[in-house]
Amino acid sequence: MYQLGVFIRVDTVKPASIVLQIVDPELDEADKDHTLQLFWDDLTQLDLTSQTRIAPLINQQEIQYRHGLQATIPDPERVSTWIKKVSDRLTETSAEIRLTCTIDRMRVQTQTDSAEELLGLLPAIETFLPAKQIFQARAETYAFRGGEISPVEQANLELLRHRLNLDADWAETVVAQALGPYVNRSAKLERYREIFNAELERQSAKSEGQLSPLSDETWAELRRLSQALGLSYKDVEPIHEDYITRIQAKATHLQRQEEVTRLQAETQLQEEEAQQQAAKQQNYAEQYRQEFAGAIANSMYPSDFDRGRLEQARRDWNLDPEWVRAIEREVTDEKYGPIDSAMELDYSRLRQLLWLTQWEAADQETERLILNALSRDMRALEGNTILKLNCVDLQTLDALWTRYSRGRFGFRAQHQIYMQCEGRADDFLAGVGWRESFGIGTVNLRSWRTSYRDLQFNLEAPAGHLPTWRWGSDALEGDYTVNDEVIHNFFHDLVEKCLSGLKMNATSSTVDRGNEPT
């Protein structure tokens, strides 16, 4: 409900006064103060004239709180714009208010929480104003509310002009002044966007091409611009949101760049630390290699004392046990010959026996290894079973025998003799000393195969005498018998395939024995 007090109307209209009070009984004094602040912010943004003054109404019992405000408006025709602004806020804020409007000697008052009821004051207020002020106030209200004058608003203005008996040209000028230089809302929005973007470009130029947040002063000027154009906050909000989105996208991009840079720096630091640690470990590994090489300089295996010293060094240098074993094997292989196997055979004992020149034991170990790989029951091999021996293992066996006999023994030495005999099995057996004969001159009267116990297990034996082929002989106590077919197949199908590309140079196949056992 609103109350209307009517006094004598005069020609000269004095400044208007609006008193807005928060009278909602459900709000305490602090809530009233907070609610009033919302109205205060909206009304101060209007800034219709520089002479408009707003003062707070203080609660006398609790002076730290405000319960209302009083505005003095030099141009009474602007009152409708103020009431419209209060109505807009009332649609968003649930509160009961009391609004009192005084123009000259006339006053109208209402107490309500309804925006529509508040707008009902406008017809009554218009009766307080001179005809031209009424028309001008209505035109400015329309222009401010929507940024443009709609067809229905244009029709209402035209009817109001006729009712007030105003000149058409004068009314058109007033409408043009209310709208400003941009006659419709879209033109005003486009102009606001242009100015907004121009301000962003200026700020960007100042910050060396970087899109940066606008200052509070710039936002205040932009509010004044939107108000001067008759645009509401909702009108320009999409333009602002686009800018905020761009700022947020830039911030997110910068944040991601910083995160990537941080991760790259951390990764680089970790890589550098890893490289330093790897270099340190490599240095320790090289030191361990040298220490181990010294420990086996005169013996194939380190002494108990050296083994304890090496283990302590491994722990001090934090070397992986598997890595250490690989180093030890590599160093041992370099000095005493590699013992590679594709059939999971361990040639370390054979290497040691050959290094100790225990030729007979080494020969029997060779037999054991071959039978272990190819014959589950450890019986002599039959047929072409020997041909299943892997080339890697055959090369290891041959290399060890060649190395420690200085090229005298081994499968390649036997193959050379076989080739010199032009592939004749009997001549080969005689050439390697596995067959003996008795005769006169060049005539053999009698020949026989040597028994295993009569073979020579020393370096004085004929070339190719060792290793024997016990793995292919059934009779070890009597004659040492090797089948002719086995001899042929072994050389043609295995040795030539696995060893033909390897050089055998007795002078280069020397052995670094250190303190070699005699």
Short mmCIF file of C-alpha atoms in Angstrom, two decimals:
data_model
loop_
_atom_site.label_atom_id
_atom_site.label_comp_id
_atom_site.label_asym_id
_atom_site.label_seq_id
_atom_site.Cartn_x
_atom_site.Cartn_y
_atom_site.Cartn_z
CA MET A 1 0.00 0.00 0.00
CA TYR A 2 1.14 3.56 -0.59
CA GLN A 3 0.00 6.85 0.83
CA LEU A 4 -0.29 10.09 -1.08
CA GLY A 5 -0.17 13.52 0.48
CA VAL A 6 -1.27 16.39 -1.79
CA PHE A 7 -0.31 20.00 -1.17
CA ILE A 8 -0.37 23.18 -3.22
CA ARG A 9 1.48 22.71 -6.55
CA VAL A 10 3.87 25.44 -7.64
CA ASP A 11 5.56 26.08 -10.96
CA THR A 12 9.12 25.85 -9.69
CA VAL A 13 10.00 22.30 -8.82
CA LYS A 14 12.56 21.90 -6.09
CA PRO A 15 15.00 18.98 -5.72
CA ALA A 16 13.33 15.67 -5.00
CA SER A 17 14.06 13.54 -1.93
CA ILE A 18 13.89 9.76 -1.64
CA VAL A 19 14.08 8.02 1.71
CA LEU A 20 14.62 4.26 1.62
CA GLN A 21 14.35 2.27 4.85
CA ILE A 22 14.76 -1.45 5.54
CA VAL A 23 11.82 -2.34 7.81
CA ASP A 24 11.71 -6.12 7.44
CA PRO A 25 10.83 -7.45 10.97
CA GLU A 26 12.60 -10.74 10.27
CA LEU A 27 16.00 -9.03 9.89
CA ASP A 28 18.23 -7.96 12.73
CA GLU A 29 20.20 -4.71 12.63
CA ALA A 30 23.29 -6.33 11.02
CA ASP A 31 21.18 -7.95 8.30
CA LYS A 32 19.41 -4.68 7.63
CA ASP A 33 22.77 -2.95 7.26
CA HIS A 34 23.94 -5.64 4.84
CA THR A 35 20.73 -5.48 2.78
CA LEU A 36 20.89 -1.69 2.65
CA GLN A 37 24.42 -1.95 1.26
CA LEU A 38 23.03 -3.80 -1.79
CA PHE A 39 20.61 -0.96 -2.52
CA TRP A 40 23.34 1.58 -1.81
CA ASP A 41 25.71 -0.03 -4.37
CA ASP A 42 23.02 -0.06 -7.06
CA LEU A 43 21.93 3.54 -6.53
CA THR A 44 25.45 4.97 -6.40
CA GLN A 45 26.14 3.37 -9.78
CA LEU A 46 23.39 5.46 -11.35
CA ASP A 47 25.48 8.63 -11.09
CA LEU A 48 22.91 10.57 -13.10
CA THR A 49 24.30 13.93 -12.01
CA SER A 50 27.30 14.99 -10.03
CA GLN A 51 25.03 16.90 -7.63
CA THR A 52 23.10 13.86 -6.46
CA ARG A 53 23.78 13.23 -2.77
CA ILE A 54 23.15 10.09 -0.73
CA ALA A 55 23.38 9.96 3.05
CA PRO A 56 22.92 6.99 5.40
CA LEU A 57 20.24 6.79 8.09
CA ILE A 58 21.87 5.54 11.28
CA ASN A 59 20.20 3.43 13.95
CA GLN A 60 20.28 5.64 17.06
CA GLN A 61 20.46 2.69 19.44
CA GLU A 62 23.21 0.89 17.52
CA ILE A 63 25.10 3.56 15.64
CA GLN A 64 27.38 1.07 13.89
CA TYR A 65 24.44 -0.08 11.78
CA ARG A 66 22.48 1.70 9.03
CA HIS A 67 18.80 1.04 8.47
CA GLY A 68 18.17 3.37 5.56
CA LEU A 69 19.40 6.08 3.20
CA GLN A 70 18.24 9.48 1.98
CA ALA A 71 18.96 10.73 -1.52
CA THR A 72 18.64 14.32 -2.74
CA ILE A 73 18.01 14.43 -6.51
CA PRO A 74 18.36 17.88 -8.16
CA ASP A 75 16.31 16.83 -11.18
CA PRO A 76 12.95 15.44 -9.98
CA GLU A 77 12.34 13.90 -13.39
CA ARG A 78 15.10 11.40 -12.51
CA VAL A 79 13.05 10.05 -9.60
CA SER A 80 11.38 7.44 -11.79
CA THR A 81 14.81 6.12 -12.78
CA TRP A 82 15.75 5.79 -9.11
CA ILE A 83 12.54 4.00 -8.23
CA LYS A 84 13.05 1.64 -11.16
CA LYS A 85 16.55 0.83 -9.83
CA VAL A 86 15.16 0.12 -6.37
CA SER A 87 12.53 -2.10 -7.97
CA ASP A 88 15.21 -4.05 -9.88
CA ARG A 89 17.08 -4.73 -6.64
CA LEU A 90 13.85 -5.75 -4.87
CA THR A 91 13.33 -8.48 -7.49
CA GLU A 92 16.68 -10.00 -6.45
CA THR A 93 16.64 -9.27 -2.71
CA SER A 94 13.86 -10.48 -0.45
CA ALA A 95 13.24 -7.67 2.03
CA GLU A 96 10.45 -5.37 3.10
CA ILE A 97 11.19 -1.70 2.55
CA ARG A 98 9.57 1.65 3.16
CA LEU A 99 10.13 4.21 0.40
CA THR A 100 9.15 7.85 0.76
CA CYS A 101 9.38 10.21 -2.20
CA THR A 102 9.04 13.98 -1.69
CA ILE A 103 8.84 16.43 -4.58
CA ASP A 104 8.40 20.01 -3.54
CA ARG A 105 5.43 19.86 -1.12
CA MET A 106 4.07 16.58 -2.32
CA ARG A 107 4.98 13.27 -0.80
CA VAL A 108 4.16 9.66 -1.61
CA GLN A 109 5.07 6.68 0.55
CA THR A 110 4.78 2.90 0.31
CA GLN A 111 5.85 -0.06 2.41
CA THR A 112 6.22 -3.28 0.46
CA ASP A 113 8.42 -6.22 -0.53
CA SER A 114 6.96 -6.34 -4.07
CA ALA A 115 8.80 -4.81 -7.02
CA GLU A 116 5.58 -4.49 -9.01
CA GLU A 117 3.83 -2.68 -6.18
CA LEU A 118 6.76 -0.30 -5.93
CA LEU A 119 6.49 0.52 -9.64
CA GLY A 120 2.88 1.50 -8.94
CA LEU A 121 4.26 4.73 -7.44
CA LEU A 122 5.37 6.02 -10.83
CA PRO A 123 1.94 7.25 -12.11
CA ALA A 124 1.37 9.13 -8.87
CA ILE A 125 4.82 10.73 -9.00
CA GLU A 126 4.28 11.80 -12.59
CA THR A 127 1.34 13.94 -11.45
CA PHE A 128 3.75 15.98 -9.30
CA LEU A 129 5.86 17.05 -12.27
CA PRO A 130 5.34 19.64 -15.00
CA ALA A 131 4.28 18.16 -18.34
CA LYS A 132 7.72 18.40 -19.96
CA GLN A 133 9.41 16.87 -16.94
CA ILE A 134 6.89 14.01 -16.96
CA PHE A 135 7.57 13.25 -20.62
CA GLN A 136 11.34 13.62 -20.22
CA ALA A 137 11.39 11.38 -17.14
CA ARG A 138 9.33 8.68 -18.94
CA ALA A 139 11.60 8.80 -22.02
CA GLU A 140 14.76 8.56 -19.88
CA THR A 141 13.29 5.70 -17.85
CA TYR A 142 12.54 3.73 -21.02
CA ALA A 143 15.97 4.47 -22.49
CA PHE A 144 17.80 3.56 -19.28
CA ARG A 145 15.81 0.42 -18.60
CA GLY A 146 16.33 -1.35 -21.93
CA GLY A 147 19.02 0.61 -23.70
CA GLU A 148 16.49 1.41 -26.37
CA ILE A 149 12.84 2.38 -26.73
CA SER A 150 10.70 -0.54 -27.85
CA PRO A 151 7.69 -0.16 -30.16
CA VAL A 152 5.22 -0.42 -27.28
CA GLU A 153 7.21 2.14 -25.26
CA GLN A 154 7.31 4.42 -28.31
CA ALA A 155 3.54 4.12 -28.58
CA ASN A 156 3.12 4.95 -24.88
CA LEU A 157 5.37 8.02 -25.25
CA GLU A 158 3.36 9.21 -28.23
CA LEU A 159 0.09 8.87 -26.29
CA LEU A 160 1.69 10.65 -23.31
CA ARG A 161 2.80 13.51 -25.60
CA HIS A 162 -0.77 13.91 -26.89
CA ARG A 163 -2.22 13.79 -23.40
CA LEU A 164 0.27 16.42 -22.18
CA ASN A 165 -0.20 18.46 -25.36
CA LEU A 166 3.52 18.68 -26.09
CA ASP A 167 5.18 19.72 -29.32
CA ALA A 168 6.14 16.73 -31.51
CA ASP A 169 9.54 18.14 -32.53
CA TRP A 170 10.40 18.91 -28.92
CA ALA A 171 9.35 15.39 -27.86
CA GLU A 172 11.49 13.83 -30.60
CA THR A 173 14.49 15.86 -29.40
CA VAL A 174 13.92 14.70 -25.81
CA VAL A 175 13.74 11.06 -26.92
CA ALA A 176 16.94 11.45 -28.96
CA GLN A 177 18.69 13.02 -25.98
CA ALA A 178 17.49 10.19 -23.72
CA LEU A 179 18.81 7.56 -26.11
CA GLY A 180 22.08 9.36 -26.68
CA PRO A 181 24.03 9.02 -29.94
CA TYR A 182 23.05 5.32 -30.29
CA VAL A 183 19.40 4.84 -31.08
CA ASN A 184 19.03 1.13 -30.18
CA ARG A 185 20.33 -1.37 -27.71
CA SER A 186 22.44 -3.34 -30.19
CA ALA A 187 24.25 -0.19 -31.29
CA LYS A 188 24.93 0.72 -27.67
CA LEU A 189 26.21 -2.78 -26.91
CA GLU A 190 28.46 -2.68 -29.98
CA ARG A 191 29.82 0.69 -28.92
CA TYR A 192 30.41 -0.56 -25.39
CA ARG A 193 32.20 -3.63 -26.77
CA GLU A 194 34.41 -1.45 -28.99
CA ILE A 195 35.42 0.77 -26.09
CA PHE A 196 35.90 -2.22 -23.79
CA ASN A 197 38.21 -3.93 -26.30
CA ALA A 198 40.07 -0.70 -26.97
CA GLU A 199 40.72 -0.42 -23.22
CA LEU A 200 41.96 -4.01 -23.18
CA GLU A 201 44.34 -3.27 -26.07
CA ARG A 202 45.66 -0.23 -24.22
CA GLN A 203 46.23 -2.27 -21.08
CA SER A 204 47.82 -5.01 -23.16
CA ALA A 205 50.21 -2.55 -24.78
CA LYS A 206 51.25 -1.30 -21.35
CA SER A 207 51.92 -4.88 -20.19
CA GLU A 208 53.95 -5.81 -23.31
CA GLY A 209 51.24 -7.73 -25.10
CA GLN A 210 50.03 -9.65 -22.08
CA LEU A 211 46.31 -9.71 -21.27
CA SER A 212 46.10 -8.56 -17.67
CA PRO A 213 43.23 -7.83 -15.22
CA LEU A 214 41.67 -4.37 -15.41
CA SER A 215 42.13 -2.00 -12.51
CA ASP A 216 39.32 -0.98 -10.16
CA GLU A 217 39.43 2.53 -11.59
CA THR A 218 38.91 1.19 -15.11
CA TRP A 219 35.95 -0.93 -13.99
CA ALA A 220 34.40 2.15 -12.35
CA GLU A 221 34.71 4.12 -15.58
CA LEU A 222 33.22 1.22 -17.53
CA ARG A 223 30.22 1.24 -15.17
CA ARG A 224 29.77 4.93 -15.82
CA LEU A 225 29.97 4.26 -19.56
CA SER A 226 27.33 1.51 -19.43
CA GLN A 227 25.04 3.75 -17.39
CA ALA A 228 25.56 6.66 -19.78
CA LEU A 229 24.65 4.36 -22.66
CA GLY A 230 21.56 3.18 -20.78
CA LEU A 231 22.83 -0.40 -20.48
CA SER A 232 22.24 -2.52 -17.43
CA TYR A 233 24.72 -4.90 -15.82
CA LYS A 234 22.94 -7.85 -17.42
CA ASP A 235 23.34 -6.19 -20.83
CA VAL A 236 27.14 -5.94 -20.58
CA GLU A 237 27.66 -9.09 -18.48
CA PRO A 238 28.30 -11.36 -21.54
CA ILE A 239 31.03 -8.97 -22.71
CA HIS A 240 32.63 -9.08 -19.27
CA GLU A 241 32.28 -12.86 -19.05
CA ASP A 242 34.07 -13.26 -22.36
CA TYR A 243 36.93 -11.15 -21.00
CA ILE A 244 36.96 -13.07 -17.71
CA THR A 245 37.01 -16.35 -19.64
CA ARG A 246 40.02 -15.13 -21.60
CA ILE A 247 41.76 -14.04 -18.41
CA GLN A 248 41.03 -17.39 -16.79
CA ALA A 249 42.22 -19.25 -19.89
CA LYS A 250 45.40 -17.21 -19.84
CA ALA A 251 45.87 -17.86 -16.14
CA THR A 252 45.28 -21.56 -16.70
CA HIS A 253 47.74 -21.53 -19.60
CA LEU A 254 50.34 -19.73 -17.52
CA GLN A 255 49.73 -22.12 -14.65
CA ARG A 256 50.16 -25.08 -16.95
CA GLN A 257 53.30 -23.52 -18.43
CA GLU A 258 54.67 -22.99 -14.94
CA GLU A 259 53.77 -26.57 -14.04
CA VAL A 260 55.44 -27.86 -17.21
CA THR A 261 58.48 -25.71 -16.52
CA ARG A 262 58.58 -26.94 -12.94
CA LEU A 263 58.24 -30.57 -14.02
CA GLN A 264 60.90 -30.06 -16.69
CA ALA A 265 63.22 -28.52 -14.13
CA GLU A 266 62.54 -31.36 -11.70
CA THR A 267 63.03 -33.92 -14.46
CA GLN A 268 66.25 -32.25 -15.57
CA LEU A 269 67.47 -32.15 -11.98
CA GLN A 270 66.56 -35.81 -11.52
CA GLU A 271 68.29 -36.70 -14.77
CA GLU A 272 71.38 -34.74 -13.76
CA GLU A 273 71.37 -36.42 -10.36
CA ALA A 274 70.84 -39.79 -12.04
CA GLN A 275 73.69 -39.06 -14.45
CA GLN A 276 75.93 -38.02 -11.59
CA GLN A 277 74.95 -41.12 -9.64
CA ALA A 278 75.45 -43.28 -12.73
CA ALA A 279 78.86 -41.69 -13.35
CA LYS A 280 79.77 -42.26 -9.72
CA GLN A 281 78.58 -45.86 -9.90
CA GLN A 282 80.47 -46.33 -13.17
CA ASN A 283 83.60 -44.97 -11.51
CA TYR A 284 83.12 -47.34 -8.58
CA ALA A 285 82.49 -50.19 -11.00
CA GLU A 286 85.74 -49.41 -12.79
CA GLN A 287 87.57 -49.31 -9.47
CA TYR A 288 86.02 -52.66 -8.55
CA ARG A 289 87.06 -54.03 -11.94
CA GLN A 290 90.66 -53.01 -11.27
CA GLU A 291 90.58 -54.42 -7.75
CA PHE A 292 89.16 -57.73 -8.97
CA ALA A 293 91.66 -57.91 -11.85
CA GLY A 294 94.45 -57.52 -9.30
CA ALA A 295 92.90 -60.20 -7.09
CA ILE A 296 92.96 -62.76 -9.93
CA ALA A 297 96.25 -61.67 -11.45
CA ASN A 298 98.01 -64.83 -10.21
CA SER A 299 95.06 -67.11 -9.56
CA MET A 300 91.82 -67.84 -11.33
CA TYR A 301 89.89 -67.20 -8.10
CA PRO A 302 90.49 -64.53 -5.43
CA SER A 303 91.86 -65.64 -2.08
CA ASP A 304 89.62 -65.55 0.98
CA PHE A 305 91.31 -62.33 2.07
CA ASP A 306 90.78 -60.68 -1.32
CA ARG A 307 87.19 -61.92 -1.47
CA GLY A 308 86.43 -60.29 1.88
CA ARG A 309 88.09 -57.06 0.79
CA LEU A 310 86.13 -57.05 -2.47
CA GLU A 311 82.82 -57.65 -0.69
CA GLN A 312 83.51 -54.74 1.66
CA ALA A 313 84.29 -52.51 -1.30
CA ARG A 314 81.05 -53.58 -3.00
CA ARG A 315 79.04 -52.58 0.07
CA ASP A 316 80.88 -49.28 0.55
CA TRP A 317 80.28 -48.35 -3.08
CA ASN A 318 76.70 -49.68 -3.02
CA LEU A 319 77.21 -51.81 -6.12
CA ASP A 320 74.47 -54.21 -7.16
CA PRO A 321 75.50 -57.85 -6.59
CA GLU A 322 74.34 -58.85 -10.06
CA TRP A 323 76.38 -56.05 -11.59
CA VAL A 324 79.41 -57.14 -9.61
CA ARG A 325 79.04 -60.75 -10.75
CA ALA A 326 78.86 -59.55 -14.35
CA ILE A 327 82.05 -57.52 -13.87
CA GLU A 328 83.85 -60.47 -12.29
CA ARG A 329 82.80 -62.79 -15.09
CA GLU A 330 83.87 -60.28 -17.74
CA VAL A 331 87.28 -59.72 -16.14
CA THR A 332 87.76 -63.46 -15.62
CA ASP A 333 86.75 -64.17 -19.21
CA GLU A 334 89.18 -61.55 -20.49
CA LYS A 335 92.06 -63.07 -18.56
CA TYR A 336 91.26 -66.79 -18.61
CA GLY A 337 88.92 -67.18 -21.56
CA PRO A 338 85.12 -66.83 -21.97
CA ILE A 339 82.84 -69.70 -20.98
CA ASP A 340 79.66 -68.78 -22.88
CA SER A 341 76.96 -71.43 -23.27
CA ALA A 342 73.66 -71.60 -25.13
CA MET A 343 72.83 -74.93 -23.46
CA GLU A 344 73.15 -73.75 -19.84
CA LEU A 345 76.45 -75.57 -19.33
CA ASP A 346 79.01 -74.42 -16.76
CA TYR A 347 82.51 -74.49 -18.21
CA SER A 348 84.23 -72.92 -15.20
CA ARG A 349 85.64 -76.26 -13.93
CA LEU A 350 86.92 -77.18 -17.38
CA ARG A 351 88.64 -73.81 -17.64
CA GLN A 352 90.25 -74.28 -14.26
CA LEU A 353 91.45 -77.82 -15.09
CA LEU A 354 92.97 -76.61 -18.35
CA TRP A 355 94.64 -73.67 -16.57
CA LEU A 356 96.10 -76.19 -14.11
CA THR A 357 97.22 -78.35 -17.13
CA GLN A 358 95.32 -81.32 -15.74
CA TRP A 359 94.74 -82.60 -19.24
CA GLU A 360 93.18 -85.98 -18.45
CA ALA A 361 90.73 -84.53 -15.93
CA ALA A 362 89.92 -81.76 -18.44
CA ASP A 363 89.27 -84.37 -21.13
CA GLN A 364 86.86 -86.25 -18.90
CA GLU A 365 85.16 -82.99 -17.90
CA THR A 366 84.68 -82.24 -21.60
CA GLU A 367 83.03 -85.63 -22.05
CA ARG A 368 80.80 -85.01 -19.02
CA LEU A 369 79.65 -81.65 -20.33
CA ILE A 370 78.78 -82.96 -23.79
CA LEU A 371 76.95 -86.02 -22.45
CA ASN A 372 75.14 -83.87 -19.87
CA ALA A 373 73.84 -81.66 -22.67
CA LEU A 374 72.96 -84.36 -25.21
CA SER A 375 72.49 -87.68 -23.38
CA ARG A 376 70.15 -87.93 -20.46
CA ASP A 377 71.47 -91.35 -19.37
CA MET A 378 75.13 -90.31 -19.82
CA ARG A 379 75.72 -93.12 -22.33
CA ALA A 380 77.94 -92.73 -25.38
CA LEU A 381 76.30 -90.75 -28.15
CA GLU A 382 75.01 -92.67 -31.12
CA GLY A 383 74.42 -91.67 -34.72
CA ASN A 384 74.23 -87.94 -35.32
CA THR A 385 73.33 -86.92 -31.76
CA ILE A 386 76.59 -84.93 -31.46
CA LEU A 387 75.34 -82.68 -34.25
CA LYS A 388 72.79 -81.23 -31.79
CA LEU A 389 75.58 -79.54 -29.86
CA ASN A 390 75.07 -75.77 -30.07
CA CYS A 391 77.69 -73.79 -31.98
CA VAL A 392 78.24 -71.45 -29.00
CA ASP A 393 79.11 -74.39 -26.76
CA LEU A 394 81.34 -76.02 -29.41
CA GLN A 395 83.18 -72.72 -29.85
CA THR A 396 83.66 -72.39 -26.06
CA LEU A 397 85.05 -75.93 -25.77
CA ASP A 398 87.39 -75.44 -28.69
CA ALA A 399 88.54 -71.98 -27.54
CA LEU A 400 89.44 -73.23 -24.06
CA TRP A 401 91.42 -76.21 -25.39
CA THR A 402 93.11 -74.05 -28.02
CA ARG A 403 93.95 -71.29 -25.51
CA TYR A 404 95.54 -73.43 -22.84
CA SER A 405 97.39 -75.76 -25.28
CA ARG A 406 98.65 -72.77 -27.28
CA GLY A 407 96.87 -74.06 -30.36
CA ARG A 408 98.05 -77.65 -30.09
CA PHE A 409 94.77 -79.20 -28.98
CA GLY A 410 91.13 -78.51 -29.77
CA PHE A 411 88.60 -79.27 -32.48
CA ARG A 412 90.11 -76.85 -34.97
CA ALA A 413 93.52 -78.52 -34.59
CA GLN A 414 91.84 -81.88 -35.20
CA HIS A 415 90.01 -80.48 -38.23
CA GLN A 416 93.27 -79.30 -39.77
CA ILE A 417 94.70 -82.80 -39.48
CA TYR A 418 91.50 -84.27 -40.93
CA MET A 419 91.76 -81.94 -43.93
CA GLN A 420 95.46 -82.82 -44.38
CA CYS A 421 94.42 -86.50 -44.50
CA GLU A 422 91.86 -85.57 -47.18
CA GLY A 423 89.05 -86.87 -45.01
CA ARG A 424 90.35 -90.41 -44.56
CA ALA A 425 89.25 -91.60 -41.14
CA ASP A 426 92.10 -94.10 -40.57
CA ASP A 427 94.73 -91.55 -41.47
CA PHE A 428 93.05 -89.01 -39.19
CA LEU A 429 93.04 -91.44 -36.26
CA ALA A 430 96.73 -92.15 -36.87
CA GLY A 431 97.48 -88.44 -37.29
CA VAL A 432 96.07 -87.51 -33.89
CA GLY A 433 97.67 -90.56 -32.21
CA TRP A 434 94.49 -92.54 -31.61
CA ARG A 435 95.74 -95.44 -33.78
CA GLU A 436 99.13 -97.21 -33.91
CA SER A 437 100.70 -99.41 -36.60
CA PHE A 438 103.67 -101.78 -37.18
CA GLY A 439 105.36 -102.23 -40.51
CA ILE A 440 108.49 -102.27 -42.61
CA GLY A 441 109.26 -99.19 -44.57
CA THR A 442 106.04 -97.80 -45.93
CA VAL A 443 104.22 -101.09 -45.60
CA ASN A 444 101.95 -101.49 -42.56
CA LEU A 445 101.91 -105.08 -41.37
CA ARG A 446 99.59 -104.51 -38.46
CA SER A 447 97.58 -101.58 -37.00
CA TRP A 448 95.43 -101.17 -33.91
CA ARG A 449 93.55 -98.44 -32.08
CA THR A 450 95.04 -97.10 -28.88
CA SER A 451 93.15 -97.74 -25.68
CA TYR A 452 92.09 -94.70 -23.67
CA ARG A 453 94.49 -95.45 -20.80
CA ASP A 454 97.41 -95.39 -23.24
CA LEU A 455 96.64 -91.92 -24.61
CA GLN A 456 99.02 -89.06 -23.83
CA PHE A 457 97.75 -86.37 -21.50
CA ASN A 458 100.52 -83.80 -21.86
CA LEU A 459 101.78 -81.24 -24.32
CA GLU A 460 104.15 -83.81 -25.78
CA ALA A 461 101.17 -85.59 -27.35
CA PRO A 462 100.62 -85.28 -31.11
CA ALA A 463 98.75 -82.21 -32.36
CA GLY A 464 95.01 -82.71 -32.12
CA HIS A 465 95.45 -85.58 -29.65
CA LEU A 466 93.06 -83.89 -27.17
CA PRO A 467 90.28 -83.62 -26.42
CA THR A 468 89.33 -87.23 -27.05
CA TRP A 469 85.93 -88.30 -28.27
CA ARG A 470 85.04 -90.44 -25.29
CA TRP A 471 81.46 -89.22 -25.73
CA GLY A 472 81.28 -91.35 -28.93
CA SER A 473 83.18 -94.43 -27.81
CA ASP A 474 81.67 -97.49 -26.11
CA ALA A 475 84.99 -99.21 -25.34
CA LEU A 476 87.26 -97.31 -22.95
CA GLU A 477 89.05 -100.20 -21.27
CA GLY A 478 90.04 -101.88 -24.56
CA ASP A 479 90.57 -100.10 -27.84
CA TYR A 480 89.51 -96.47 -27.99
CA THR A 481 87.09 -96.82 -30.89
CA VAL A 482 85.46 -93.96 -32.81
CA ASN A 483 83.06 -94.71 -35.64
CA ASP A 484 84.23 -93.49 -39.07
CA GLU A 485 80.79 -92.09 -39.86
CA VAL A 486 80.78 -90.11 -36.62
CA ILE A 487 84.17 -88.64 -37.58
CA HIS A 488 82.93 -87.62 -41.00
CA ASN A 489 79.64 -86.15 -39.77
CA PHE A 490 81.26 -84.32 -36.89
CA PHE A 491 83.73 -82.46 -39.10
CA HIS A 492 81.50 -81.85 -42.12
CA ASP A 493 78.22 -81.04 -40.38
CA LEU A 494 79.31 -79.41 -37.10
CA VAL A 495 82.93 -78.23 -37.07
CA GLU A 496 82.85 -76.68 -40.52
CA LYS A 497 79.55 -74.94 -39.67
CA CYS A 498 80.56 -73.63 -36.25
CA LEU A 499 84.35 -73.18 -36.42
CA SER A 500 85.24 -72.58 -40.07
CA GLY A 501 85.06 -68.80 -39.72
CA LEU A 502 87.33 -68.71 -36.67
CA LYS A 503 91.06 -68.19 -36.98
CA MET A 504 93.42 -70.41 -35.04
CA ASN A 505 96.83 -68.88 -34.47
CA ALA A 506 98.96 -70.77 -32.01
CA THR A 507 101.23 -67.81 -31.44
CA SER A 508 98.34 -65.54 -30.45
CA SER A 509 96.61 -68.15 -28.34
CA THR A 510 98.89 -67.60 -25.43
CA VAL A 511 97.88 -68.02 -21.81
CA ASP A 512 98.50 -65.43 -19.10
CA ARG A 513 99.06 -67.83 -16.26
CA GLY A 514 100.75 -65.58 -13.73
CA ASN A 515 102.22 -68.03 -11.26
CA GLU A 516 101.20 -70.99 -13.42
CA PRO A 517 101.08 -74.35 -11.62
CA THR A 518 103.55 -76.88 -12.92
#
